[in-house]
Amino acid sequence: MNTLPLWFCLGTTSPKPQNDRLQFRLVGYPRKHNEGRIEVFYKGEWGTICDDDFSLSNANVLCRQLGFVSATGWTHSAKYGKGLGKIWLDNVQCNGGEKSIELCKSRGWGNSDCTHDEDAGVICKDERLPGFVDSNVIDVRHYNGVEEVRLRSVVPTKKMPVTEGVVEIKYKDGWAQICDVGWTPKNTRVICGMLGFPHERKVNKNFYKLNTERQKHQYRLHSVACVGTEVHLAACPLESNKGNATGSCEGGMPAVVSCVPGPQYVQNNGLKKKQLKTSSTVRLKGGAKLGEGRVEVLKNNEWGTVCDDRWTLLSASVVCRELGFGSAKEALTGARMGEGMGPIHMNEVQCLGTEKSMWNCGFKNITSEDCQHLEDAAVRCNTPYMALENSVRIVGGRTYYEGRVEVQVGARWGTVCSASWTTKEAMVVCRQLGLGYSMHAITETWYWDSSNVTEMVMSGVKCTGSEMSLSHCQHHKTVSCQKTAAKFSAGVICSETASDLVLNAPLVQQSVYIEDRPLHMLYCAAEENCLSKSAASANWPYGHRRLLRFSSQIHNIGRADFRPKAGRHSWVWHACHGHYHSMDIFTHYDLLSSNGTKVAEGHKASFCLEDTECHEGISKRYECANFGEQGITVGCWDLYRHDIDCQWIDITDIKPGNYILQIVINPNFEVAESDFTNNAMKCNCKYDGHRIWLHNCHMGDAFSEEAERKFEKYPGQLNNQIS
């Protein structure tokens, strides 16, 4: 596999002065971005470290040099594969507090009796040291005098976002301006990208000149000369006043820019719809916030992921701008936003930064040996500041992530009626506050009664789940709530991560068949109401029922385990199956007519959730037997085989014809997921009275526009999921 590792260049303190800077990298396979074989670049050559006397203290020192806060483990015996070339260090013994590995005891550089079968690896905690800079993360605080950038509008406005104004950079305890002498549209492009806007436009400088002449200015930067592809102003050639800011900008004025917002932030709905159609082959999945997620691309009518080999901020920025955001803040590797399913369409994407689409960049096609989904690339984009978090808050919780919801209406703060309060509404609140996903939508909050706010100011809230603010959801014009007491107001429990369930559509298509099952073998199924209503009038135990059977394999590709909402105390024992069921409604099986009318349905009463199988390196956590814990682990799947009870639709009363088979996972949104749009699958179904055929089985967001209009929408992933 031709993998380009992340390189980390760090200056180190050495007992003896040396001109070379040590460099470190994590390499090998299979691995995530924060683990791997540790290699050191010394005297112009990469080499490994032997595992003799290796310890967690050694790993802690190395992980800090790699830019992580600490180590969680280490590996021996070349777990990530054998290195090549030198073995630079052996018998390394650190106490854990050293600033560099070369300050630890060892046999000395290049002195080793090991082979590469003994190469050491480290596993670092997935948390960056504050201020650490690597090639795929922008963190340039205080660099080149640029800490933060904003636009100051000279015309008072409450409209957000601010798209035009005087460019200001944070300086000491205040804000300073940039002298615009030599200012070009390329500089404007960089500023707009930092502020979350994909494009720039011309600005009326004369209007601002009259305004700015009346004010006193402090200029911090001069002679800015960006090429336009930089992801941060600090990366541009510029002159920064080393001392205090100056009031001099001879022949110029403060730099002014005007930016074009992406479709998600356009007030004009007609323009928004027109712009949304321009980016239909790239999307983001699995992100908790707008403008972040796993990168997926559409090829041959099938969505697939992008391998992270050579994934950089330049390529990530092309994706961000294509989707209507600004430049990229982070180019994430190692499936940081969860592993995708299906094909991997692109590898070694290399963009210049000027491309309008990632498809215009250089890339390699994938072979199965090149990449796996644990290398899926992701991005975090710059997004415009909308101040949405200022109009909602959660109070009284045990942690920052939970509490009673309070919203601001005009000048008043008040509670929200909990009638019809569901996961969809709670998702919007958590997103609005930047707290990720809603794990629970709470309808009684008496135990969070720590606020003086008692007035109810919002009721009848109904969200699709994709809104950026609770105020964007439908709600009553005047408050109407049966239970107005504060203890019945709405609350939330948020989480940075969530599960994401996806059905294996090809397996449904491959496993489908018809069985005429004798009634005497269906007593248990009848007790669980798994047959259609006409079965009650059948001549038991004689005769049979015609069953449409198939296997259902449900994968968790999210970043948190899928756990049932109900506690163990409320699980129901099913004697027929010999285990407890933790969810009454986990999956709907429906047969629809061509116009979408339900003609038959599966009546599977309840479900037991467990890890049937997992990807390599992931251990099973959940099993149904012996009153075990139930759920689906990240990277595992739960298989309901075609031959188990109730894994069917009773089609005894169905006439031959063309139908649609629909399967929906977690249909009532009882358990939080990062993406509900991939929970539904439909297949075209042909039944001739004796046999049945399925074809064109797809997840909900893979349908044509015509089919999508008929397809029931489910809330979940944010509006950046343009498909």
Coordinates of N, CA and C in Angstrom, one line a residue, residues 89 133 196 208 254 262 301 317 382 405 430 438 464 502 509 587 606 623 668 680 701:
L89 N 17.0 3.6 17.8 CA 17.1 3.5 19.3 C 16.8 2.2 19.8
V133 N 0.7 22.5 15.8 CA 0.4 22.7 14.4 C 1.0 21.5 13.6
G196 N -15.9 31.6 6.4 CA -17.0 30.6 6.1 C -17.7 30.8 4.8
Y208 N -17.1 53.1 1.6 CA -16.4 52.9 2.8 C -15.3 54.0 3.1
P254 N -8.4 51.3 5.3 CA -8.6 49.9 5.8 C -9.1 49.0 4.7
G262 N -22.8 30.8 1.2 CA -23.3 29.6 0.6 C -24.8 29.4 0.7
N301 N -23.9 6.5 -9.9 CA -25.1 6.4 -9.1 C -24.9 5.7 -7.7
S317 N -10.2 22.0 1.4 CA -10.8 23.3 1.1 C -11.7 23.3 -0.2
N382 N -14.6 26.0 7.7 CA -15.0 27.3 8.3 C -16.4 27.6 7.9
V405 N -34.6 23.3 28.5 CA -34.4 24.2 27.4 C -35.1 25.5 27.7
C430 N -29.4 20.9 20.4 CA -28.0 20.5 20.7 C -27.1 21.0 19.6
S438 N -28.6 15.0 20.1 CA -29.4 14.8 21.3 C -29.5 13.3 21.6
T464 N -38.0 19.3 11.4 CA -37.6 18.2 10.6 C -36.4 17.5 11.1
V502 N -27.0 1.6 9.5 CA -27.2 1.4 8.0 C -27.5 0.0 7.7
Q509 N -31.5 -8.0 -1.0 CA -31.8 -8.4 -2.4 C -31.4 -9.8 -2.7
T587 N -37.4 -1.9 13.7 CA -37.4 -1.9 12.3 C -38.9 -2.1 11.8
S606 N -41.0 -7.1 18.6 CA -39.9 -6.5 19.4 C -38.6 -7.2 19.0
E623 N -24.7 -9.2 23.7 CA -25.3 -10.4 23.3 C -26.6 -10.6 24.1
N668 N -39.1 5.4 14.7 CA -39.7 6.4 15.6 C -38.6 7.3 16.2
A680 N -33.6 4.3 5.8 CA -34.6 3.7 5.1 C -34.1 3.1 3.8
D701 N -31.3 8.0 0.4 CA -30.7 9.1 -0.3 C -30.1 8.7 -1.6

